[in-house]
Amino acid sequence: MRKFLEYKILVAILAVSVSGTGNIVFAANTGITSSTEAIGNSSFYVGSNGPSDNKVSIDTSIDYGIAGGYDKDGNIGAVNNTVTIGGTDTVTIDGFIYGSYSKNGEVSGNVINISNSNITEVVYGGYSNKKTVKGNYVTINDGSLHNMFGGNSPNGDVIDNHVTISGNTVVNGTVDGGYSLFGSSSKNEVNIYGGTLEDRVSGGYGGNSKDSVVSSNIVNISGGTINGDVYGGYGYQNNPYDNKVNISGGTLNGAIYGGLGYTGASYNSINISGSADIVNADLYGANKTGGTGNTLTIDNWSGSTKSVQNFNTINFANIEWQNGAEVLRITNNTKSGVLANTEINIQNLVFQGGVQLGVGDSMSFISGDDLQIDQDKVSADGKFTAGVTIGGTGQALVAADGDSVTYTLTSVKHLDQIDLVAENRAVAAAFVNQGTDLISDSLDALSRDDNYGIKTFAAVHGNRSKYDVNSDLKINGWSSIVGVGNEKNIGNGDFSWGVFYENGSGNYRTYNEFNNEFFRGDGSLVYNGGGIAARFEQDNGVYTEGSLRAGMLKSEMTDALKDGAGNSYGYKSESTYYGAHIGVGKVISLNEATDIDVYGKFFHTYTDGDSFTVACDKFEFDSITSDRLRIGARVTTNKENKFSTYYGLAYEYEFNGDADMRAQNMSAPEQSLKGSSCMAEIGMNYQPGSDSPWSFDLNMRGYAGEREGFSGSVQATYSF
């Protein structure tokens, strides 16, 4: 550090006081004052509110360095300073940059933001010679610089410092989240989204003392090109542990270490995923053999790398299955038996969805030369899942020469959890069927009063039903119908008709199981449609009725399915529906106050098929045809009064109602609404008077059998 401070640096500030927030320094279009502070043998422009709470903004080139906060006394410390550098044109800073500097005090909470700038010297988020440096942040986008430290303390600890690099940034020197020669370096982080880095990158660097610690540091790489070596944790006299290198993108052309230590490192990890390019990289769990808990994880990635050494365990997760392909290929192994003592973990494999799998398909998980993989160290329970649809078993075998591990599928079947999707489909169709009841009830209401002419009608129907599919599902819903019609006398009877709009909405809960985990899902249904209905009742009480309807059914589920990685998924489906019904009956008058209606009605509903994807798995619904026959009788009493009551019993049989579904071209068990149900009803009709245009109806029904539950409806009719 002293060598760095021997550079001659002049710094500029223009202080503008802002109450309660320190000072804001601008250097563009305003001129620069000559006020400076000495740091070592050099001069810096610094925030003028003392060592803390300064805000410095530079958007023009200057020849000297910057310090957001400077502890002149050397023991106070410097905290919560912000330095912002960048402008429309490229800014050049010919000097060092410190978020804060203190010789012997603590430095924390400082921030440096750099964009579109060239920095000729080193950038420090925070620097202290002897005390802790923690919680500092350095971010650069589209710039260039030499060395870069989130936090630097040669003789103190560096904790929780952060560096972020993005855009077209070029770093010609080293990058360290935290750097300490003799102290500990922990919980520091480097994030690389882009740029070109020519030298070493470490999450935490230090530990030139056996008592110091290098742990829990992280390097995240998702873009850019790194031509130097990468270390999760780098320690001299100690053994780094619990450090991580996560690579999901970018190109790496050097060695990658989970941890590097004096006698090795333990419990460090390298995770490879996404689009990571490590063709020219060498992967090391530790720099020496004999460590413990060093892990390489291949997660949703396949490709090649030069060598893989000093790992205790290699895990595979979220594999994109390709029959006959390779996951990890080692191309330049220069050391014999590098995987001889490595555990290869192929348990509870998770394959990505949307793939076709067949018994006998195989894939190489690891291959190379002179690897000496031991079959006894391959842990494989044989189980796998693919997306949310497919599961099965496989066998992992090491080649006779020990140079590869191949996984072969021995059984493939659909997962039981997808049965619920087919069940939901059947219940959705049943819910649409319920809307036909309202149509029939509306025809009853239109013809019940003695008024002729144009009529408007509206009804609301609420129900709670359970359907006996493979797993009983309960649905709560509301249906409504509004329309306009007419009733008139024709020859020997009355003819009534109406056109209508219908709507229904329902919700339900589901309970599913996957990998011995039970979870709840929530479903909703909505249908919208319209149609026409008509009824002709003869003077002798015999009547005939019918209707036509069409509309759109939408269903949605949340948290209905899970995949092997524990992710939850829902889905949406849309289908058109068409329906019709015909009915015949006879109203028999028992006396002036009582009659009985004996009827038979046939309901037909067709729900079109649909397809959608969940976790890349394709689901296909076949169309559903429902044919229901209802036979029943209703007794009406007190006909001569304003309030009349009625009671009814009916038997209903569903002939079809089969819901067939395929998931990833594999058929799920058929779900069916077929079966018998019984219905009992009680209702009341109110007509204020013979000259009143209003008529009201209240109805309650209970169901048992294939359909169980109850419903209630309120209906109003107005005659013009």
XYZ file of C-alpha atoms in Angstrom:
720
model
C 0.000 0.000 0.000
C 2.814 2.417 0.839
C 4.193 1.885 -2.647
C 0.867 2.905 -4.121
C 0.762 6.044 -2.006
C 4.079 7.252 -3.327
C 2.324 8.254 -6.536
C 1.858 12.006 -6.946
C -1.903 12.579 -6.979
C -3.840 15.828 -6.963
C -7.582 15.754 -6.327
C -10.339 18.287 -7.023
C -13.549 19.127 -5.217
C -16.309 21.662 -5.435
C -18.323 21.497 -2.214
C -21.983 22.369 -2.148
C -23.468 21.911 1.311
C -26.742 20.032 1.666
C -28.220 20.008 5.129
C -28.168 16.599 6.767
C -26.566 14.769 3.878
C -22.940 15.865 3.835
C -21.480 17.463 0.736
C -22.113 17.030 -2.946
C -19.146 17.711 -5.226
C -19.588 18.499 -8.913
C -16.688 19.012 -11.296
C -18.404 19.764 -14.613
C -19.077 23.252 -15.943
C -18.382 24.873 -12.596
C -14.619 24.885 -12.215
C -12.690 23.074 -9.481
C -11.456 24.545 -6.222
C -7.883 24.023 -5.112
C -8.818 22.617 -1.713
C -6.963 19.329 -1.131
C -6.147 16.816 1.574
C -2.887 14.949 1.941
C -2.968 11.139 2.014
C 0.539 9.909 2.643
C 2.814 11.785 0.273
C 0.027 12.533 -2.158
C -2.819 15.019 -2.391
C -6.481 14.073 -2.991
C -9.620 15.996 -3.614
C -11.963 14.714 -0.936
C -15.454 15.279 0.401
C -15.301 18.299 2.712
C -17.699 17.135 5.413
C -14.987 15.227 7.196
C -14.395 11.496 6.827
C -18.094 10.511 6.605
C -21.384 11.207 4.820
C -19.960 12.860 1.717
C -21.350 12.577 -1.812
C -18.860 13.200 -4.602
C -19.860 13.370 -8.256
C -17.331 13.740 -11.096
C -18.434 13.918 -14.731
C -15.324 15.407 -16.354
C -11.724 14.250 -16.713
C -9.219 15.241 -14.018
C -5.539 14.500 -13.565
C -5.644 13.342 -9.988
C -7.318 10.949 -7.560
C -10.502 11.072 -5.481
C -11.432 10.061 -1.938
C -15.072 10.268 -0.908
C -14.061 10.314 2.757
C -10.625 10.855 4.358
C -9.792 10.271 8.020
C -7.079 12.897 8.581
C -6.488 11.837 12.173
C -6.089 8.257 11.054
C -8.080 6.721 13.954
C -11.613 7.997 13.536
C -12.653 5.892 10.560
C -14.630 6.822 7.440
C -18.160 5.653 6.670
C -21.117 6.186 4.347
C -19.449 8.089 1.539
C -20.501 7.890 -2.112
C -18.366 8.549 -5.182
C -19.997 8.727 -8.610
C -17.851 9.014 -11.741
C -19.067 9.208 -15.329
C -20.524 11.477 -17.939
C -21.857 11.662 -21.464
C -18.312 11.759 -22.793
C -15.668 9.352 -21.550
C -14.196 10.494 -18.237
C -10.527 9.875 -17.415
C -9.343 9.904 -13.809
C -5.533 9.863 -13.644
C -5.162 8.559 -10.106
C -6.402 6.325 -7.345
C -10.031 6.255 -6.178
C -11.159 5.533 -2.633
C -14.709 5.322 -1.392
C -13.083 6.079 1.963
C -9.565 6.044 3.429
C -8.521 5.678 7.051
C -5.083 4.711 8.279
C -6.117 3.050 11.525
C -9.895 3.472 11.739
C -12.797 1.328 10.565
C -14.094 1.925 7.044
C -17.631 0.829 6.093
C -20.740 1.583 4.069
C -18.987 3.365 1.205
C -20.109 3.221 -2.424
C -18.317 3.850 -5.722
C -20.264 3.944 -9.005
C -18.230 4.238 -12.208
C -19.557 4.404 -15.762
C -18.035 5.333 -19.116
C -14.732 6.127 -17.427
C -11.046 5.236 -17.636
C -9.289 4.935 -14.280
C -5.491 4.799 -14.549
C -4.832 3.483 -11.051
C -6.409 1.320 -8.344
C -10.010 1.534 -7.085
C -10.789 0.812 -3.420
C -14.359 0.663 -2.130
C -12.835 1.148 1.317
C -9.266 1.095 2.708
C -7.881 0.883 6.217
C -4.362 -0.134 7.145
C -5.228 -1.885 10.409
C -8.960 -1.941 11.080
C -11.979 -3.737 9.662
C -13.240 -2.775 6.216
C -16.814 -3.950 5.647
C -19.969 -3.318 3.697
C -18.414 -1.359 0.828
C -19.576 -1.479 -2.804
C -17.802 -0.813 -6.094
C -19.656 -0.928 -9.416
C -18.233 -0.246 -12.874
C -20.015 -0.307 -16.220
C -18.273 0.451 -19.519
C -14.895 1.585 -18.261
C -11.311 0.546 -17.706
C -9.097 0.370 -14.654
C -6.107 -1.348 -13.061
C -6.716 -3.237 -9.796
C -10.080 -3.252 -8.064
C -10.971 -3.980 -4.421
C -14.360 -3.960 -2.731
C -12.505 -3.675 0.561
C -8.770 -3.631 1.391
C -7.113 -3.832 4.787
C -3.531 -5.200 4.904
C -3.650 -5.820 8.674
C -7.374 -5.902 9.414
C -10.377 -7.949 8.427
C -12.375 -7.416 5.219
C -16.016 -8.447 5.504
C -19.079 -8.219 3.260
C -17.572 -6.082 0.508
C -18.914 -6.188 -3.044
C -17.611 -5.638 -6.575
C -19.793 -5.561 -9.715
C -18.448 -5.406 -13.283
C -20.606 -5.096 -16.402
C -20.765 -3.759 -19.938
C -17.567 -3.421 -21.961
C -15.348 -2.843 -18.962
C -11.656 -3.784 -19.219
C -9.734 -4.671 -16.054
C -5.998 -5.037 -16.605
C -5.165 -6.025 -13.029
C -6.651 -8.080 -10.222
C -10.196 -7.997 -8.856
C -10.876 -8.901 -5.216
C -14.133 -8.616 -3.335
C -12.081 -8.420 -0.138
C -8.280 -8.279 0.271
C -6.247 -8.657 3.463
C -2.626 -9.694 3.869
C -2.734 -10.695 7.545
C -6.404 -10.485 8.479
C -9.495 -12.484 7.619
C -11.511 -12.186 4.419
C -15.145 -13.305 4.705
C -18.543 -12.865 3.059
C -17.172 -10.787 0.202
C -18.660 -10.995 -3.274
C -17.677 -10.349 -6.885
C -20.335 -10.196 -9.622
C -19.246 -10.225 -13.250
C -21.894 -9.596 -15.909
C -19.624 -8.544 -18.757
C -16.275 -7.043 -19.730
C -12.780 -8.427 -20.160
C -10.628 -9.283 -17.146
C -6.958 -10.058 -17.721
C -5.795 -11.113 -14.259
C -6.844 -12.826 -11.037
C -10.380 -12.695 -9.678
C -11.157 -13.701 -6.093
C -14.157 -13.392 -3.845
C -11.847 -13.106 -0.834
C -8.044 -12.921 -0.726
C -5.782 -13.003 2.299
C -4.880 -15.013 5.309
C -1.102 -14.588 5.560
C -1.610 -15.744 9.139
C -2.648 -19.122 10.526
C -5.229 -17.444 12.747
C -6.974 -15.632 9.904
C -10.016 -16.933 8.036
C -10.936 -16.959 4.342
C -14.538 -18.145 4.162
C -17.994 -17.619 2.698
C -16.753 -15.559 -0.217
C -18.549 -15.757 -3.561
C -17.712 -15.115 -7.197
C -20.713 -14.979 -9.558
C -19.964 -14.958 -13.282
C -22.750 -14.656 -15.866
C -20.962 -12.892 -18.706
C -17.716 -11.424 -19.985
C -14.308 -12.958 -20.638
C -11.830 -13.834 -17.890
C -8.296 -14.648 -18.973
C -6.850 -14.991 -15.473
C -7.499 -17.474 -12.682
C -10.616 -17.376 -10.515
C -10.739 -18.177 -6.787
C -13.774 -18.399 -4.541
C -11.331 -17.930 -1.657
C -7.547 -17.456 -1.755
C -5.559 -17.995 1.421
C -1.826 -18.190 2.169
C -1.273 -19.588 5.636
C -4.799 -20.923 6.231
C -7.223 -23.301 4.560
C -10.135 -21.519 2.880
C -13.573 -23.025 3.418
C -17.173 -22.491 2.331
C -16.253 -20.327 -0.659
C -18.171 -20.509 -3.946
C -17.682 -19.867 -7.638
C -20.968 -19.765 -9.577
C -20.606 -19.682 -13.357
C -23.773 -19.347 -15.437
C -22.324 -17.560 -18.468
C -19.231 -15.895 -19.900
C -15.954 -17.354 -21.132
C -13.205 -18.489 -18.753
C -9.722 -19.270 -20.004
C -7.788 -19.936 -16.794
C -7.866 -22.107 -13.701
C -10.938 -21.983 -11.473
C -10.547 -22.836 -7.777
C -13.261 -23.244 -5.207
C -10.519 -22.510 -2.675
C -6.727 -22.263 -2.620
C -4.870 -22.595 0.647
C -1.486 -23.318 2.208
C -2.276 -26.996 2.802
C -5.398 -27.153 0.702
C -9.019 -26.109 1.152
C -12.291 -27.661 2.314
C -16.040 -27.286 1.763
C -15.658 -25.044 -1.252
C -17.786 -25.376 -4.370
C -17.903 -24.627 -8.068
C -21.307 -24.542 -9.752
C -21.594 -24.646 -13.543
C -24.892 -23.795 -15.241
C -26.535 -21.992 -18.140
C -24.286 -20.915 -21.008
C -20.940 -21.073 -19.191
C -17.998 -21.523 -21.614
C -15.235 -23.400 -19.769
C -13.728 -25.204 -22.750
C -10.278 -23.735 -21.982
C -10.576 -23.783 -18.196
C -9.279 -26.146 -15.502
C -11.564 -26.828 -12.532
C -10.142 -27.387 -9.040
C -12.137 -27.964 -5.886
C -8.897 -27.138 -4.020
C -5.293 -26.593 -5.015
C -4.232 -29.821 -3.294
C -5.608 -33.271 -2.677
C -6.773 -34.341 0.751
C -9.427 -31.677 1.276
C -12.929 -32.385 2.527
C -16.322 -31.414 1.131
C -15.139 -29.738 -2.076
C -17.947 -30.035 -4.600
C -18.549 -29.550 -8.309
C -22.190 -29.216 -9.365
C -23.331 -29.432 -12.968
C -26.745 -27.774 -13.124
C -28.616 -27.458 -16.441
C -25.360 -27.405 -18.401
C -23.434 -29.638 -20.749
C -20.101 -29.179 -22.476
C -16.392 -29.746 -22.022
C -13.523 -28.488 -19.905
C -9.798 -29.209 -19.848
C -9.510 -30.890 -16.446
C -11.417 -31.587 -13.226
C -9.285 -32.132 -10.120
C -9.361 -32.305 -6.324
C -13.117 -32.560 -5.887
C -14.594 -34.793 -3.229
C -17.999 -34.895 -4.902
C -19.486 -34.204 -8.325
C -23.258 -33.604 -8.403
C -25.611 -33.477 -11.377
C -28.867 -31.512 -11.346
C -31.508 -30.396 -13.878
C -29.975 -32.267 -16.764
C -31.233 -31.641 -20.285
C -31.652 -35.204 -21.471
C -30.373 -35.993 -24.972
C -30.161 -39.634 -25.889
C -26.554 -40.531 -26.786
C -25.111 -37.154 -25.739
C -22.561 -36.177 -23.062
C -22.968 -33.942 -20.046
C -19.348 -33.355 -18.950
C -16.406 -34.105 -21.239
C -12.842 -33.768 -19.849
C -10.546 -33.071 -22.785
C -7.025 -32.518 -21.450
C -6.481 -34.559 -18.309
C -2.724 -34.448 -17.630
C -2.792 -36.288 -14.323
C -3.617 -39.957 -13.887
C -6.601 -40.973 -11.763
C -7.925 -37.517 -10.942
C -11.400 -38.917 -10.190
C -10.314 -42.133 -8.499
C -11.443 -40.917 -5.065
C -14.291 -38.671 -6.184
C -17.896 -39.455 -5.289
C -20.134 -39.207 -8.374
C -23.646 -38.333 -7.201
C -26.391 -39.391 -9.619
C -29.248 -39.643 -7.136
C -32.779 -38.311 -7.640
C -31.884 -37.034 -11.079
C -33.917 -34.129 -12.395
C -34.207 -33.887 -16.170
C -35.692 -30.903 -17.919
C -39.227 -31.227 -19.237
C -40.328 -31.435 -22.834
C -38.177 -34.437 -23.794
C -39.086 -37.833 -25.179
C -37.767 -40.665 -23.038
C -37.699 -44.364 -23.720
C -36.441 -47.486 -22.011
C -32.894 -48.200 -23.157
C -32.007 -44.565 -23.867
C -28.638 -43.596 -22.387
C -26.427 -40.592 -21.810
C -22.796 -40.166 -20.741
C -22.518 -38.062 -17.590
C -18.697 -37.948 -17.374
C -16.112 -38.984 -19.928
C -12.379 -38.475 -20.414
C -9.010 -40.249 -20.411
C -7.362 -42.057 -17.476
C -9.955 -40.812 -14.965
C -10.029 -44.091 -13.004
C -13.605 -43.620 -11.787
C -14.551 -46.194 -9.143
C -17.969 -47.861 -9.532
C -18.221 -48.140 -5.733
C -18.039 -44.353 -5.486
C -20.928 -43.786 -7.887
C -24.016 -43.049 -5.767
C -27.147 -43.743 -7.798
C -30.556 -44.680 -6.437
C -31.736 -45.072 -10.016
C -34.691 -42.682 -9.775
C -35.313 -39.745 -12.067
C -38.003 -37.219 -12.912
C -38.393 -35.200 -16.104
C -40.357 -31.968 -15.893
C -43.659 -32.407 -14.105
C -44.846 -35.368 -16.145
C -42.369 -38.241 -16.418
C -40.567 -40.360 -13.861
C -38.777 -43.647 -13.820
C -35.605 -45.500 -13.023
C -32.181 -45.885 -14.546
C -28.819 -47.499 -13.961
C -25.462 -45.732 -13.714
C -22.498 -47.825 -14.815
C -18.792 -47.053 -15.010
C -17.014 -48.252 -18.128
C -14.524 -51.100 -17.706
C -11.584 -48.712 -18.212
C -12.939 -46.277 -15.593
C -13.067 -43.398 -18.069
C -16.807 -42.757 -18.225
C -20.121 -43.014 -16.377
C -23.217 -43.797 -18.451
C -26.810 -43.601 -17.242
C -29.341 -45.876 -18.981
C -33.139 -45.652 -18.545
C -34.697 -48.894 -17.306
C -38.321 -47.747 -16.844
C -40.349 -44.720 -17.935
C -43.850 -43.831 -16.704
C -46.041 -40.824 -16.066
C -46.063 -39.276 -12.583
C -49.179 -39.776 -10.499
C -49.437 -36.047 -9.812
C -50.647 -35.317 -13.356
C -53.837 -37.308 -12.709
C -55.112 -34.222 -10.930
C -54.981 -32.196 -14.166
C -57.323 -34.670 -15.877
C -59.611 -34.656 -12.835
C -59.790 -30.867 -12.932
C -60.705 -31.054 -16.600
C -63.646 -33.368 -15.896
C -64.923 -31.133 -13.113
C -64.633 -28.060 -15.356
C -66.865 -29.756 -17.926
C -69.349 -30.695 -15.195
C -69.485 -27.077 -14.054
C -70.475 -25.947 -17.553
C -73.152 -28.660 -17.563
C -74.730 -27.087 -14.496
C -75.521 -23.993 -16.535
C -78.114 -25.987 -18.490
C -80.188 -26.314 -15.313
C -80.595 -22.538 -15.188
C -81.801 -22.487 -18.789
C -84.466 -25.079 -18.052
C -85.480 -23.257 -14.867
C -85.805 -19.992 -16.798
C -88.217 -21.627 -19.235
C -90.306 -22.773 -16.272
C -90.348 -19.220 -14.909
C -91.306 -17.696 -18.266
C -94.368 -19.935 -18.582
C -95.367 -20.031 -14.911
C -97.273 -16.726 -14.742
C -100.347 -15.881 -16.755
C -98.851 -12.853 -18.492
C -98.305 -12.673 -22.234
C -95.932 -10.413 -24.122
C -92.297 -9.454 -23.864
C -90.531 -10.594 -20.706
C -87.109 -10.097 -19.208
C -85.649 -12.646 -16.864
C -82.605 -13.037 -14.664
C -81.385 -15.727 -12.299
C -78.460 -16.365 -9.970
C -77.517 -19.896 -9.001
C -75.018 -20.793 -6.285
C -73.818 -24.306 -5.600
C -71.362 -26.438 -3.710
C -70.783 -29.773 -5.407
C -68.495 -32.779 -5.179
C -67.902 -35.007 -8.183
C -66.881 -38.629 -7.865
C -63.957 -38.681 -10.278
C -60.827 -40.699 -9.386
C -60.168 -38.216 -6.585
C -63.226 -36.366 -5.280
C -63.144 -32.653 -6.076
C -65.348 -30.069 -4.411
C -66.257 -26.919 -6.295
C -67.989 -23.750 -5.106
C -69.532 -21.689 -7.859
C -72.011 -19.125 -9.062
C -73.907 -19.176 -12.333
C -76.116 -16.452 -13.722
C -78.378 -15.946 -16.696
C -80.054 -12.820 -18.076
C -82.252 -12.614 -21.109
C -85.293 -11.341 -22.888
C -88.160 -13.393 -24.248
C -91.805 -13.518 -25.170
C -94.838 -15.595 -24.352
C -98.007 -15.768 -26.430
C -100.965 -17.990 -27.078
C -100.736 -20.138 -30.218
C -103.670 -22.345 -31.136
C -104.136 -24.888 -28.389
C -101.335 -23.748 -26.115
C -98.760 -21.169 -24.982
C -95.422 -20.639 -26.698
C -92.574 -18.977 -24.793
C -89.034 -18.293 -25.944
C -85.990 -16.319 -24.877
C -82.468 -15.370 -25.834
C -79.946 -15.186 -23.035
C -76.405 -14.479 -21.860
C -74.903 -16.853 -19.310
C -71.912 -16.608 -17.015
C -70.428 -18.865 -14.388
C -67.460 -18.711 -12.039
C -66.204 -21.285 -9.591
C -63.242 -22.110 -7.419
C -61.875 -25.193 -5.782
C -58.895 -26.541 -3.875
C -56.786 -29.516 -4.807
C -54.348 -31.624 -2.845
C -51.515 -33.390 -4.594
C -48.414 -35.378 -3.692
C -44.961 -35.475 -5.243
C -41.738 -36.954 -3.846
C -43.516 -37.626 -0.538
C -44.497 -33.967 -0.253
C -48.165 -33.000 -0.015
C -49.162 -29.599 -1.356
C -52.314 -27.603 -2.011
C -53.354 -26.024 -5.280
C -56.074 -23.514 -6.086
C -58.270 -23.618 -9.160
C -60.743 -21.279 -10.777
C -63.281 -21.661 -13.594
C -65.088 -19.084 -15.698
C -67.481 -19.595 -18.564
C -69.257 -17.024 -20.717
C -71.749 -17.756 -23.449
C -75.227 -17.314 -24.793
C -78.069 -19.079 -26.515
C -81.745 -19.445 -27.242
C -84.476 -21.471 -25.528
C -88.133 -22.209 -26.285
C -91.105 -24.055 -24.776
C -94.572 -24.943 -26.010
C -97.185 -26.028 -23.480
C -100.535 -27.320 -24.712
C -103.813 -26.649 -22.971
C -103.904 -30.279 -21.823
C -100.659 -29.764 -19.874
C -98.285 -31.545 -22.252
C -95.206 -29.485 -23.024
C -92.040 -29.683 -25.108
C -88.942 -27.554 -24.561
C -85.404 -27.147 -25.898
C -82.360 -24.899 -25.965
C -79.092 -24.239 -27.800
C -76.064 -22.613 -26.192
C -72.370 -21.907 -26.926
C -69.528 -20.144 -25.166
C -65.977 -20.224 -23.828
C -64.730 -22.102 -20.769
C -61.548 -20.907 -19.059
C -59.823 -22.760 -16.260
C -56.735 -21.844 -14.261
C -54.707 -23.624 -11.603
C -51.929 -22.373 -9.336
C -49.439 -24.634 -7.573
C -50.966 -27.699 -9.196
C -47.741 -29.526 -10.032
C -44.124 -29.721 -8.910
C -40.897 -30.761 -10.573
C -37.938 -32.605 -9.123
C -36.219 -29.338 -8.221
C -39.137 -28.327 -6.001
C -40.545 -25.646 -8.336
C -44.325 -25.203 -8.381
C -46.336 -24.725 -11.566
C -49.824 -23.773 -12.603
C -51.536 -23.668 -15.957
C -54.314 -22.019 -17.959
C -56.699 -23.660 -20.404
C -59.394 -22.343 -22.746
C -62.017 -24.381 -24.602
C -65.199 -23.610 -26.500
C -68.367 -25.401 -25.457
C -71.655 -26.154 -27.176
C -74.818 -27.423 -25.587
C -78.398 -28.387 -26.251
C -81.273 -29.866 -24.342
C -84.737 -31.205 -25.077
C -87.466 -32.038 -22.661
C -91.029 -33.321 -22.537
C -93.472 -33.369 -19.701
C -97.056 -33.119 -18.593
C -98.568 -30.911 -15.929
C -101.441 -32.780 -14.283
C -103.907 -30.754 -12.247
C -104.938 -32.546 -9.046
C -107.231 -29.754 -7.866
C -107.500 -25.982 -8.076
C -104.560 -25.521 -5.713
C -102.289 -28.423 -6.649
C -100.710 -29.888 -9.749
C -97.901 -32.300 -10.531
C -95.334 -31.943 -13.301
C -93.907 -35.218 -14.599
C -90.981 -34.715 -16.992
C -88.009 -36.161 -18.782
C -85.120 -34.042 -20.001
C -81.998 -34.842 -21.983
C -78.940 -32.568 -21.782
C -76.023 -32.650 -24.224
C -72.817 -30.634 -23.785
C -69.675 -30.764 -25.896
C -66.447 -29.182 -24.607
C -63.682 -28.789 -27.149
C -60.113 -30.006 -26.578
C -57.113 -27.868 -25.682
C -53.348 -28.059 -25.246
C -50.788 -26.151 -23.173
C -47.335 -26.598 -21.690
C -46.156 -26.817 -18.101
C -42.401 -26.811 -17.429
C -41.893 -27.519 -21.164
C -44.107 -30.625 -20.910
C -47.029 -30.684 -23.341
C -50.520 -31.458 -22.045
C -53.322 -32.325 -24.469
C -56.995 -32.495 -23.540
C -59.384 -34.467 -25.697
C -62.875 -33.137 -26.172
C -65.512 -34.104 -23.603
C -69.054 -35.146 -24.487
C -71.654 -35.161 -21.741
C -75.082 -36.786 -22.199
C -77.402 -36.613 -19.190
C -80.936 -37.911 -18.805
C -83.100 -36.571 -15.987
C -86.477 -38.025 -15.060
C -88.467 -36.423 -12.302
C -91.640 -35.015 -10.862
C -92.557 -31.759 -9.147
C -95.636 -31.043 -7.025
C -96.852 -27.433 -6.792
C -99.294 -26.370 -4.040
C -101.182 -23.184 -3.159
C -101.376 -22.172 -6.811
C -104.183 -19.726 -6.168
C -102.112 -17.743 -3.632
C -99.442 -15.143 -4.148
C -97.016 -17.580 -2.548
C -96.958 -21.032 -4.034
C -94.589 -23.802 -3.035
C -93.254 -26.785 -4.894
C -91.378 -29.988 -4.099
C -89.584 -32.303 -6.477
C -87.572 -35.484 -6.867
C -85.495 -36.516 -9.878
C -83.139 -39.224 -11.005
C -80.268 -38.358 -13.329
C -77.842 -40.535 -15.247
C -74.668 -39.403 -17.020
C -73.898 -41.652 -19.995
C -70.499 -40.201 -20.951
C -68.510 -37.386 -19.337
C -65.141 -39.025 -20.009
C -62.056 -36.754 -19.763
C -59.004 -38.111 -21.586
C -55.610 -36.425 -21.403
C -52.101 -37.029 -22.688
C -48.975 -35.568 -21.117
C -45.772 -35.819 -23.137
C -47.574 -38.310 -25.377
C -48.331 -40.592 -22.429
C -51.986 -41.195 -21.560
C -53.192 -40.362 -18.079
C -55.901 -42.464 -16.421
C -59.325 -41.579 -17.777
C -61.520 -39.445 -15.531
C -65.262 -39.935 -15.902
C -68.457 -38.257 -14.712
C -70.458 -41.314 -15.752
C -72.939 -42.534 -13.178
C -76.177 -41.898 -11.336
C -77.285 -38.993 -9.183
C -80.474 -38.194 -7.309
C -81.905 -34.740 -6.759
C -84.458 -33.365 -4.306
C -85.753 -29.816 -4.482
C -87.975 -27.378 -2.680
C -88.994 -23.963 -3.927
C -91.316 -21.033 -3.617
C -92.848 -18.749 -6.230
C -94.188 -15.290 -5.517
C -96.486 -13.274 -7.789
C -97.612 -10.001 -6.182
C -100.914 -10.031 -8.103
C -102.601 -10.921 -11.333
C -101.895 -7.475 -12.737
C -98.279 -7.323 -11.495
C -95.522 -7.684 -14.114
C -93.193 -9.257 -11.561
C -92.652 -12.873 -10.671
C -90.035 -14.253 -8.283
C -88.767 -17.747 -7.635
C -86.594 -19.209 -4.865
C -85.217 -22.745 -5.195
C -83.079 -25.116 -3.086
C -81.738 -28.485 -4.302
C -79.695 -31.311 -2.845
C -77.750 -33.980 -4.753
C -76.436 -37.445 -3.954
C -74.557 -40.037 -5.993
C -72.057 -39.175 -8.728
C -72.722 -35.540 -7.891
C -73.057 -34.618 -4.245
C -73.835 -31.257 -2.715
C -76.472 -28.571 -2.737
C -77.473 -25.491 -4.686
C -79.723 -22.484 -4.385
C -81.078 -20.037 -6.932
C -83.053 -16.822 -7.077
C -84.921 -15.816 -10.246
C -86.929 -12.779 -11.280
C -89.147 -12.243 -14.322
C -90.665 -8.969 -15.559
C -93.390 -8.795 -18.198
C -93.967 -5.707 -20.307
